[in-house]
PDB file of C-alpha atoms in Angstrom:
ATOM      1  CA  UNK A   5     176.613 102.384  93.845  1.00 66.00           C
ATOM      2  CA  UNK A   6     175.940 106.302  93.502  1.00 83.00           C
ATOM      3  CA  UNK A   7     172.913 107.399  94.773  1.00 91.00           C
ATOM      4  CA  UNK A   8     170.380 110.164  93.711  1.00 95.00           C
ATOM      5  CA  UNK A   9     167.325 111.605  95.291  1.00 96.00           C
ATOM      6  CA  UNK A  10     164.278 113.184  94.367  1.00 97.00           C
ATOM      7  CA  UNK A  11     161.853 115.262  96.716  1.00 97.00           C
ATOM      8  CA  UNK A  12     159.193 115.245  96.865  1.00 97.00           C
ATOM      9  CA  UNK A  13     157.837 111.879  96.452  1.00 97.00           C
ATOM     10  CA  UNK A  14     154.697 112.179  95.802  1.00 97.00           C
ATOM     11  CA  UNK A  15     152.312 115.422  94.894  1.00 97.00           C
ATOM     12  CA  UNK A  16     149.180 116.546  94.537  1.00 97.00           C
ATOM     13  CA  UNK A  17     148.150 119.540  92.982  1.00 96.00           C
ATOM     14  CA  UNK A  18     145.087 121.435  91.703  1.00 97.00           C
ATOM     15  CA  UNK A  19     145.104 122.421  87.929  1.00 97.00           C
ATOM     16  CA  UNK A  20     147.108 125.438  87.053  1.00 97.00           C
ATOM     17  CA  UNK A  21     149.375 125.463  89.747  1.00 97.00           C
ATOM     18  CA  UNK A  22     153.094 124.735  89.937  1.00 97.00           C
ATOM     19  CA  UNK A  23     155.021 122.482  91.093  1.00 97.00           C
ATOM     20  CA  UNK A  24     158.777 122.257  90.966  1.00 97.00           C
ATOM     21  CA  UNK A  25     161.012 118.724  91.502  1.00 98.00           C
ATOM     22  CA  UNK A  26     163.933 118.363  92.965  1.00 97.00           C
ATOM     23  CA  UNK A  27     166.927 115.638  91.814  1.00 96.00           C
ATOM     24  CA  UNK A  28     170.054 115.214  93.856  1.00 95.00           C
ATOM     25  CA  UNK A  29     173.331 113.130  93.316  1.00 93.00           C
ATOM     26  CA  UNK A  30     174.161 112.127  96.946  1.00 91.00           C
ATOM     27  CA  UNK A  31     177.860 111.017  96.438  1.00 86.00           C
ATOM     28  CA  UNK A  32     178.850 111.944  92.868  1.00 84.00           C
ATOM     29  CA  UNK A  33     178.739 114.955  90.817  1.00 86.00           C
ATOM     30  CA  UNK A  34     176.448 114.970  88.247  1.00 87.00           C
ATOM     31  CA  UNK A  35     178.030 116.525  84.930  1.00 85.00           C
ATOM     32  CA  UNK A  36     174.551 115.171  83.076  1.00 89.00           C
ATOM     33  CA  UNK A  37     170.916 114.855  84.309  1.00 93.00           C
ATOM     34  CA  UNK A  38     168.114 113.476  82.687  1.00 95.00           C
ATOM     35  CA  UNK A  39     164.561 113.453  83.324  1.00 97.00           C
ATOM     36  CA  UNK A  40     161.917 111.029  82.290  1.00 97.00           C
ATOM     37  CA  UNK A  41     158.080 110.615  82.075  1.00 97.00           C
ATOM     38  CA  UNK A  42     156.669 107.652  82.641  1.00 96.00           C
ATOM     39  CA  UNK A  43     152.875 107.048  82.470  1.00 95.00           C
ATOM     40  CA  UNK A  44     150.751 103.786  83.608  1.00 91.00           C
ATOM     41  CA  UNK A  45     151.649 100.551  82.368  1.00 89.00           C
ATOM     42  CA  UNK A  46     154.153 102.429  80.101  1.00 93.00           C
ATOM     43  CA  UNK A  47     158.262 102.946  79.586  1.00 93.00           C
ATOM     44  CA  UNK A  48     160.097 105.311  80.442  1.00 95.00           C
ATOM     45  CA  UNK A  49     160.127 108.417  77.694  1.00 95.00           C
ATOM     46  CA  UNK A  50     162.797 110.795  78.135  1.00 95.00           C
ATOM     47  CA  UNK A  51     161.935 114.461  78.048  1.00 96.00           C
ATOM     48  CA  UNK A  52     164.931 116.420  78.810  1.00 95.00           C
ATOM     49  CA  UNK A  53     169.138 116.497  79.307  1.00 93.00           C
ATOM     50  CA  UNK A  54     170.435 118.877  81.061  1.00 92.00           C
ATOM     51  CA  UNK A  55     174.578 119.534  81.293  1.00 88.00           C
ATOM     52  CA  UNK A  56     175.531 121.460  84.605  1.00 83.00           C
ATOM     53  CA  UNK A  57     175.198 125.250  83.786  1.00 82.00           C
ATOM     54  CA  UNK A  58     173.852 124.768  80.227  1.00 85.00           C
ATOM     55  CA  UNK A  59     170.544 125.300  79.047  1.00 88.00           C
ATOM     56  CA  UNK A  60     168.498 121.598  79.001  1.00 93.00           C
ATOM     57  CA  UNK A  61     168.036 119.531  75.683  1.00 94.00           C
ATOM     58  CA  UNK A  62     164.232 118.939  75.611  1.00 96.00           C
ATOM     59  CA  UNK A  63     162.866 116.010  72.751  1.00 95.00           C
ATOM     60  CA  UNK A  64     160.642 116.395  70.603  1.00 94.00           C
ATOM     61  CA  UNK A  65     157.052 117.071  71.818  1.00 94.00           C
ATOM     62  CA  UNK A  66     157.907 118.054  75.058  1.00 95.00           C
ATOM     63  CA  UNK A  67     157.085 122.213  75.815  1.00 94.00           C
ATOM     64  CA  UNK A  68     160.032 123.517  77.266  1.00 93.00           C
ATOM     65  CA  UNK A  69     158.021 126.370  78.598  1.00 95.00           C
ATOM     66  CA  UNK A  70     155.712 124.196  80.504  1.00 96.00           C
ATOM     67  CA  UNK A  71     158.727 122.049  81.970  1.00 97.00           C
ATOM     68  CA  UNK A  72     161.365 124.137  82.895  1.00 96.00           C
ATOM     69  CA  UNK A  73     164.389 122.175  83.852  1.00 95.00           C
ATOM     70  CA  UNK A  74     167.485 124.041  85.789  1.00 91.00           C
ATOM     71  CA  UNK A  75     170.468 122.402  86.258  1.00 89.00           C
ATOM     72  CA  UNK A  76     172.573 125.096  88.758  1.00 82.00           C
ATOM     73  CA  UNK A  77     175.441 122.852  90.062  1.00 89.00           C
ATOM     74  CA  UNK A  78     177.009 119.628  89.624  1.00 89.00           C
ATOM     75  CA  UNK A  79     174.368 118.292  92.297  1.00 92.00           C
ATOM     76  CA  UNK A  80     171.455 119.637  91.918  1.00 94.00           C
ATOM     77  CA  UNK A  81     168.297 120.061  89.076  1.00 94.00           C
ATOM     78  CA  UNK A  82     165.139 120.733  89.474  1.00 96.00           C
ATOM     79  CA  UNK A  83     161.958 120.036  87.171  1.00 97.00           C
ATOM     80  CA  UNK A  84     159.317 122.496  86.969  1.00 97.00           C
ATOM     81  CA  UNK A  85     156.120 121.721  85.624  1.00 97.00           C
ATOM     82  CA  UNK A  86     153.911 124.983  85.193  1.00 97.00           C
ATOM     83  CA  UNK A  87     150.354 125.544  84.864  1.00 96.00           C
ATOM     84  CA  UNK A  88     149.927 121.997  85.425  1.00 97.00           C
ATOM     85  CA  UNK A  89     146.360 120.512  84.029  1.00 96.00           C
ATOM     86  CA  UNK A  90     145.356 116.604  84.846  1.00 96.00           C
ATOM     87  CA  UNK A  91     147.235 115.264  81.582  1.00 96.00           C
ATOM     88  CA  UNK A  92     150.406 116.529  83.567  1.00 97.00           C
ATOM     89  CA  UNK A  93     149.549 113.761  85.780  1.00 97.00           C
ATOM     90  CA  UNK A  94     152.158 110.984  85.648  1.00 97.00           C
ATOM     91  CA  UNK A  95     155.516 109.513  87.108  1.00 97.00           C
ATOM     92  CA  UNK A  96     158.143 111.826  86.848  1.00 98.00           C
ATOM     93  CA  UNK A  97     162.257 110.219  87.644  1.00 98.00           C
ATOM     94  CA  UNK A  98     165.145 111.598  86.916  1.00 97.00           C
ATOM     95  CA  UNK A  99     168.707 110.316  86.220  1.00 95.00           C
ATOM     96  CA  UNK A 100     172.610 111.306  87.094  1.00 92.00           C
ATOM     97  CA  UNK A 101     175.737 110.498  85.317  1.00 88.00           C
ATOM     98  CA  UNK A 102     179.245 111.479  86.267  1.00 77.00           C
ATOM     99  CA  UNK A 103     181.718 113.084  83.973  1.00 64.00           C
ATOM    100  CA  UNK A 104     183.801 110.696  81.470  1.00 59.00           C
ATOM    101  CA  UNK A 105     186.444 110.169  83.625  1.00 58.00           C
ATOM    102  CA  UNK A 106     184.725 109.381  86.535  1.00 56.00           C
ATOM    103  CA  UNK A 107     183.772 105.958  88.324  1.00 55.00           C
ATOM    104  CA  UNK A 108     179.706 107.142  87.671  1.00 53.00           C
ATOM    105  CA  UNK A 109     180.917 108.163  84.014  1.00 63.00           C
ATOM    106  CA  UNK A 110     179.497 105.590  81.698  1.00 76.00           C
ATOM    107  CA  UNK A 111     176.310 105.050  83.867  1.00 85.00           C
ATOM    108  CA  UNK A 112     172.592 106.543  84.768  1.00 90.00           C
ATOM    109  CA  UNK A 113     172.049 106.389  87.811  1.00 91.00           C
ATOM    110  CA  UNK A 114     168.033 107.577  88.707  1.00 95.00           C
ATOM    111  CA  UNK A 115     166.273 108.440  91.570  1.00 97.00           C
ATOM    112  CA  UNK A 116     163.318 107.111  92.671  1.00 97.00           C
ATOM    113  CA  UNK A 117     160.574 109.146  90.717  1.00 97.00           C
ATOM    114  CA  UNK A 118     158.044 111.433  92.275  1.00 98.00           C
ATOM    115  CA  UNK A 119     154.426 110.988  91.294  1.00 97.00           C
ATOM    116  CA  UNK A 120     152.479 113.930  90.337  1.00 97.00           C
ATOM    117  CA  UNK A 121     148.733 114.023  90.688  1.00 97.00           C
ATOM    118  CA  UNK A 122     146.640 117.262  89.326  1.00 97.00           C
ATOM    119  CA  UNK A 123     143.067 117.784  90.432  1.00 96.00           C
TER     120      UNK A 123
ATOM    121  CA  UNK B  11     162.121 103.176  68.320  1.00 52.00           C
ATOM    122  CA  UNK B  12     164.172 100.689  70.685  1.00 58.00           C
ATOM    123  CA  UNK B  13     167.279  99.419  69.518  1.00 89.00           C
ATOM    124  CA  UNK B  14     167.180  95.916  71.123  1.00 96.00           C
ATOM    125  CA  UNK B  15     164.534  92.772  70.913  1.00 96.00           C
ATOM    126  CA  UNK B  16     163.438  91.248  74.698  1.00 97.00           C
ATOM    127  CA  UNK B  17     160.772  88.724  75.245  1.00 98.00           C
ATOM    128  CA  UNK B  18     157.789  90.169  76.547  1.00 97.00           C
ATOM    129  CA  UNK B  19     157.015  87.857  80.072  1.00 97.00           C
ATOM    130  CA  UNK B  20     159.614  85.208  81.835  1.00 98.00           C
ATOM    131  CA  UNK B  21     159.017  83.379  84.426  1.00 97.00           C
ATOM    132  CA  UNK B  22     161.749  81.271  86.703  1.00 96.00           C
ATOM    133  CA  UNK B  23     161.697  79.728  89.641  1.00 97.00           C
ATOM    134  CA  UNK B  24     163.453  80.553  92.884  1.00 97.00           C
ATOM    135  CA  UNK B  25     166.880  79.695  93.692  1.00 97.00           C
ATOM    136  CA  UNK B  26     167.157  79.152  90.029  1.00 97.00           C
ATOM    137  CA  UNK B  27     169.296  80.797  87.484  1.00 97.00           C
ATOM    138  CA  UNK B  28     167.427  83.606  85.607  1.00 98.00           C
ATOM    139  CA  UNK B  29     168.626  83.728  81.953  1.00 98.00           C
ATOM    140  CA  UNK B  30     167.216  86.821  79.985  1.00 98.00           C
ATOM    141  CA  UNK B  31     167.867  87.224  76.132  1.00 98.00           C
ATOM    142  CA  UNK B  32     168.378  90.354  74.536  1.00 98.00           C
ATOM    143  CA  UNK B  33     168.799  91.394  70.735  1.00 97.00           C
ATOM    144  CA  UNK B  34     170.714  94.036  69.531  1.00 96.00           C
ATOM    145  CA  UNK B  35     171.668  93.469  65.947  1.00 94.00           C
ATOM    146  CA  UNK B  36     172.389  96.902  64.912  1.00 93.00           C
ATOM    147  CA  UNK B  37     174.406  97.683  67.816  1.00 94.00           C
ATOM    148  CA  UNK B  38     177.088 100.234  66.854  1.00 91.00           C
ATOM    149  CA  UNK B  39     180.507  99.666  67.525  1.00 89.00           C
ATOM    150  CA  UNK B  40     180.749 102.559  70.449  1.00 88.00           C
ATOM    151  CA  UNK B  41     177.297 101.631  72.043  1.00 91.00           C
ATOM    152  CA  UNK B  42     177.606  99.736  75.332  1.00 92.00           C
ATOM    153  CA  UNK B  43     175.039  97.185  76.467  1.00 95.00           C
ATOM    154  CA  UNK B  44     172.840  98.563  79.941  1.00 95.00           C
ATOM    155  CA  UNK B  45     171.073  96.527  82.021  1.00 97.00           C
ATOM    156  CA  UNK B  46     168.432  98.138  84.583  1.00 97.00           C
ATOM    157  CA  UNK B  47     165.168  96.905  86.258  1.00 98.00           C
ATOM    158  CA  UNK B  48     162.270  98.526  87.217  1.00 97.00           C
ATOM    159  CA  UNK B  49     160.241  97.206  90.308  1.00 95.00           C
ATOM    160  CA  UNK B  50     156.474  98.849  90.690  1.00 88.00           C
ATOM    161  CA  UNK B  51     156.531 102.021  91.396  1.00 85.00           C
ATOM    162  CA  UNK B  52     160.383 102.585  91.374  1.00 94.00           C
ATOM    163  CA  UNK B  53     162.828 104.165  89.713  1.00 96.00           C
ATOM    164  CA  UNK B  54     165.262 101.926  87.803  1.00 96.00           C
ATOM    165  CA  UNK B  55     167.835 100.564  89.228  1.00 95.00           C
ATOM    166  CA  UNK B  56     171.029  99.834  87.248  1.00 93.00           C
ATOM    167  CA  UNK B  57     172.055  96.071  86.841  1.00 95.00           C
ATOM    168  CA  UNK B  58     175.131  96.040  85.121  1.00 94.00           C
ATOM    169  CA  UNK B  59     176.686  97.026  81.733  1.00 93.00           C
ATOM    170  CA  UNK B  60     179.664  95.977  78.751  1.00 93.00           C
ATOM    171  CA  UNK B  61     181.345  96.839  75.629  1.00 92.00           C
ATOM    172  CA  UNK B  62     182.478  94.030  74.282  1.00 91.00           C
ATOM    173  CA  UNK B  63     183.872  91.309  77.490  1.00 90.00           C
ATOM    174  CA  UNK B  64     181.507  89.291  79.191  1.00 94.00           C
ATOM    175  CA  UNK B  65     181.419  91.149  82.863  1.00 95.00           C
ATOM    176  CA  UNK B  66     180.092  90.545  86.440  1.00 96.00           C
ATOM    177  CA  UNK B  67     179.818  92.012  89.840  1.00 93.00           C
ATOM    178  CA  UNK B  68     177.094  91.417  92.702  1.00 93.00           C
ATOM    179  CA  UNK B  69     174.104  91.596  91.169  1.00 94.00           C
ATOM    180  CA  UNK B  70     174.236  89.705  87.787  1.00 97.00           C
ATOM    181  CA  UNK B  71     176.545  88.324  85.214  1.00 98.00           C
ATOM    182  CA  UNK B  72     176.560  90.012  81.528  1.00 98.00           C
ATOM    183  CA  UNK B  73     177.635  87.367  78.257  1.00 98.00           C
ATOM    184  CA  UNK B  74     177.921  89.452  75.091  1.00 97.00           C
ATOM    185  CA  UNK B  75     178.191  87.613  71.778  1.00 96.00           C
ATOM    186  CA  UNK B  76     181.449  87.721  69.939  1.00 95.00           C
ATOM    187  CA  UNK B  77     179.406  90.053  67.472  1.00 95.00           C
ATOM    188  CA  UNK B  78     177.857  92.085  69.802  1.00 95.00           C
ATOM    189  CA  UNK B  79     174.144  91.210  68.068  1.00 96.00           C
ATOM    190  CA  UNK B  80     173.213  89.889  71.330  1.00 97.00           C
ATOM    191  CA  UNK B  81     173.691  89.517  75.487  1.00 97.00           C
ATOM    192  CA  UNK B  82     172.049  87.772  77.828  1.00 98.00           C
ATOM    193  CA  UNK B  83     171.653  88.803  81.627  1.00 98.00           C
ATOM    194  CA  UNK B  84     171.998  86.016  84.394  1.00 98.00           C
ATOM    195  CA  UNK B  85     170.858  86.601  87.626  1.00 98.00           C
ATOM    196  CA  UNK B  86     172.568  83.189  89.303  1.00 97.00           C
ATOM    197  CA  UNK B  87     170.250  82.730  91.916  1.00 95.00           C
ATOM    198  CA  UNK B  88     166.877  84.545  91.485  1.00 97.00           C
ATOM    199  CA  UNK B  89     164.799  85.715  94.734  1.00 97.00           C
ATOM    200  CA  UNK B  90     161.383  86.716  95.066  1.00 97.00           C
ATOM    201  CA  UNK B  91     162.580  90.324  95.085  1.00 96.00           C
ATOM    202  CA  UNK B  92     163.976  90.209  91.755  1.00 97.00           C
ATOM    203  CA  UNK B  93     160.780  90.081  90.231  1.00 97.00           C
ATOM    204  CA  UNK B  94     160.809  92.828  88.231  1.00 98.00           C
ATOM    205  CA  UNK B  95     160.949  94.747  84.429  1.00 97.00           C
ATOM    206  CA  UNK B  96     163.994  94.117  83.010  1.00 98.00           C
ATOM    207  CA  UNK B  97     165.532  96.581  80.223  1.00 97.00           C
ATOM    208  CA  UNK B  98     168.151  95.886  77.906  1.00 97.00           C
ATOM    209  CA  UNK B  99     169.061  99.246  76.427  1.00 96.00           C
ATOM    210  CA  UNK B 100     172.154 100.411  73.903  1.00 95.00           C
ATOM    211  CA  UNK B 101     174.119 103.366  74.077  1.00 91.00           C
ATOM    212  CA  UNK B 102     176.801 105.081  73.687  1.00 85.00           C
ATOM    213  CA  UNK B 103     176.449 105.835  77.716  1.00 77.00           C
ATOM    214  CA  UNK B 104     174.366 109.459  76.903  1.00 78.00           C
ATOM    215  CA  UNK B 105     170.600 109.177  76.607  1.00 83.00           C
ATOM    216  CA  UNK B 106     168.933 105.991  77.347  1.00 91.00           C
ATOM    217  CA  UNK B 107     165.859 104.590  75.007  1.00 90.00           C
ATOM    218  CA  UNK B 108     163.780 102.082  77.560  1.00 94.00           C
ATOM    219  CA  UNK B 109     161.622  99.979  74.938  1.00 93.00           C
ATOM    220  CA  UNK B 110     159.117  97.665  76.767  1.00 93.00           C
ATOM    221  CA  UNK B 111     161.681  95.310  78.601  1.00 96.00           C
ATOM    222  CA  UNK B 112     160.809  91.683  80.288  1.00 98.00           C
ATOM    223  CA  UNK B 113     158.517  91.097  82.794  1.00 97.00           C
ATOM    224  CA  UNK B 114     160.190  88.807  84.825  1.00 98.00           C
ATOM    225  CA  UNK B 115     158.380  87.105  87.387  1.00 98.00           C
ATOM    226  CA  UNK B 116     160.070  84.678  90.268  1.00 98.00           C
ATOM    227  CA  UNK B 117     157.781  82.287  91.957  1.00 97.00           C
ATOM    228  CA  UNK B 118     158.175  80.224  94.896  1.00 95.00           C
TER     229      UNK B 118
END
C-alpha cells in the first residue's frame, strides 16, 4: 500500500514557540492532504484539507492563523502550529490521497502522527 | 455527527474469525464504505473499502448489504496484533468523519 511519513515524531516544546510538521507521500503523489487532531482517549477530528498549491480548507473552530498548513507540491505539507500554549498539546496525523484516477485515488492513506507536547 | 452505528467493545478469540457490524442507514448512493484501524499510539491504517460488491484482499473481507444500510468487516483469522480500534466510516472518498469505532480486543 502507499506510504506517508511524518517527521518529527514526537515534540516537545515550551509555550509560545513554533513548531512546524512535516507529511510526506513516499510512493504516490498526493493531490489531497488532510490533517487531523486527535486528543486522549478521543477520535480523530479533522482540522484541515489542503489541495496541492491551493490555499487549505480549515473546519470550523479551528484558527487558521494559529495552524498554518502549506501544501507546496504533490509530496509534501507541512503543519505549523504557532505560538503554541499547553492546550496545543495533542496527537497530530495527517493523511494522503491520490488524484481520481489514480490507484491511491479513492483512499486516505495517513502517516503515523507526531505527538506534540508544550511546556 | 458520524454517519454509521458500531458496537462499542468486541472481543474474539485467536485464530478465530472476527466479525464486526457496522450501520449505515443513511448511506448516500455515491458514499463508499472505509474500513481503518487504529492501534495505540498509531496512525490509522486502512483496512479495506466498497461501493456496492462485497470485496477482499489480504487483510480482511468487506460484505455490504444489498441496500447498502449495513457491512460487516471479517478479519478470517484474527491475531493478537489485530487488536485494535476499528472505524467504519462513509464517504464519498474526500474527508473522513472517524466516530468512536470498536474496540476490538483478541485474546489468547
Amino acid at each position: 500500500g502507499a506510504v506517508v511519513s511524518q517527521h518529527p515524531s514526537r515534540v516537545i516544546c515550551k509555550s509560545g514557540t513554533s513548531v512546524k510538521i512535516e507529511c510526506r507521500s513516499l510512493d504516490f503523489q498526493a493531490t489531497t492532504m488532510f490533517w487531523y487532531r486527535q486528543f486522549p482517549k478521543q477520535s480523530l477530528m479533522l482540522m484541515a484539507t489542503s489541495n496541492e498549491g491551493s490555499k487549505a480548507t480549515y473546519e470550523q473552530g479551528v484558527e487558521k492563523d494559529k495552524f498554518l498548513i502549506n501544501h507546496a507540491s504533490l509530496t509534501l505539507s507541512t503543519l505549523t502550529v504557532t505560538s503554541a500554549h499547553p492546550e496545543d498539546s495533542s496527537f497530530y496525523i495527517c493523511s494522503a490521497r491520490g488524484g481520481w484516477r489514480e490507484p491511491e485515488g479513492e483512499t486516505q492513506y495517513f502517516g503515523p502522527g507526531t505527538r506534540l507536547l508544550v511546556l | 455527527d458520524a454517519k454509521t452505528t458500531q458496537p462499542t467493545s468486541m472481543d474474539c478469540a485467536e485464530g478465530r474469525a472476527a466479525n464486526l457490524p457496522c450501520n449505515h442507514s443513511t448511506i448516500s448512493g455515491n458514499e463508499y464504505v472505509y474500513w481503518y484501524r487504529q492501534i495505540h499510539s498509531q496512525g490509522p491504517q486502512y483496512i479495506i473499502h466498497g461501493l456496492k460488491n462485497n470485496e477482499t484482499n489480504e487483510m480482511a473481507s468487506l460484505i455490504i448489504t444489498e441496500d447498502r444500510k449495513s457491512s460487516t468487516l471479517i478479519l478470517p483469522h484474527a491475531t493478537l496484533r489485530d487488536t485494535a480500534v476499528y472505524y467504519c466510516i462513509v464517504s464519498p472518498g474526500y474527508a473522513l468523519n472517524f466516530g468512536k469505532g470498536t474496540s476490538l480486543l483478541v485474546t489468547p
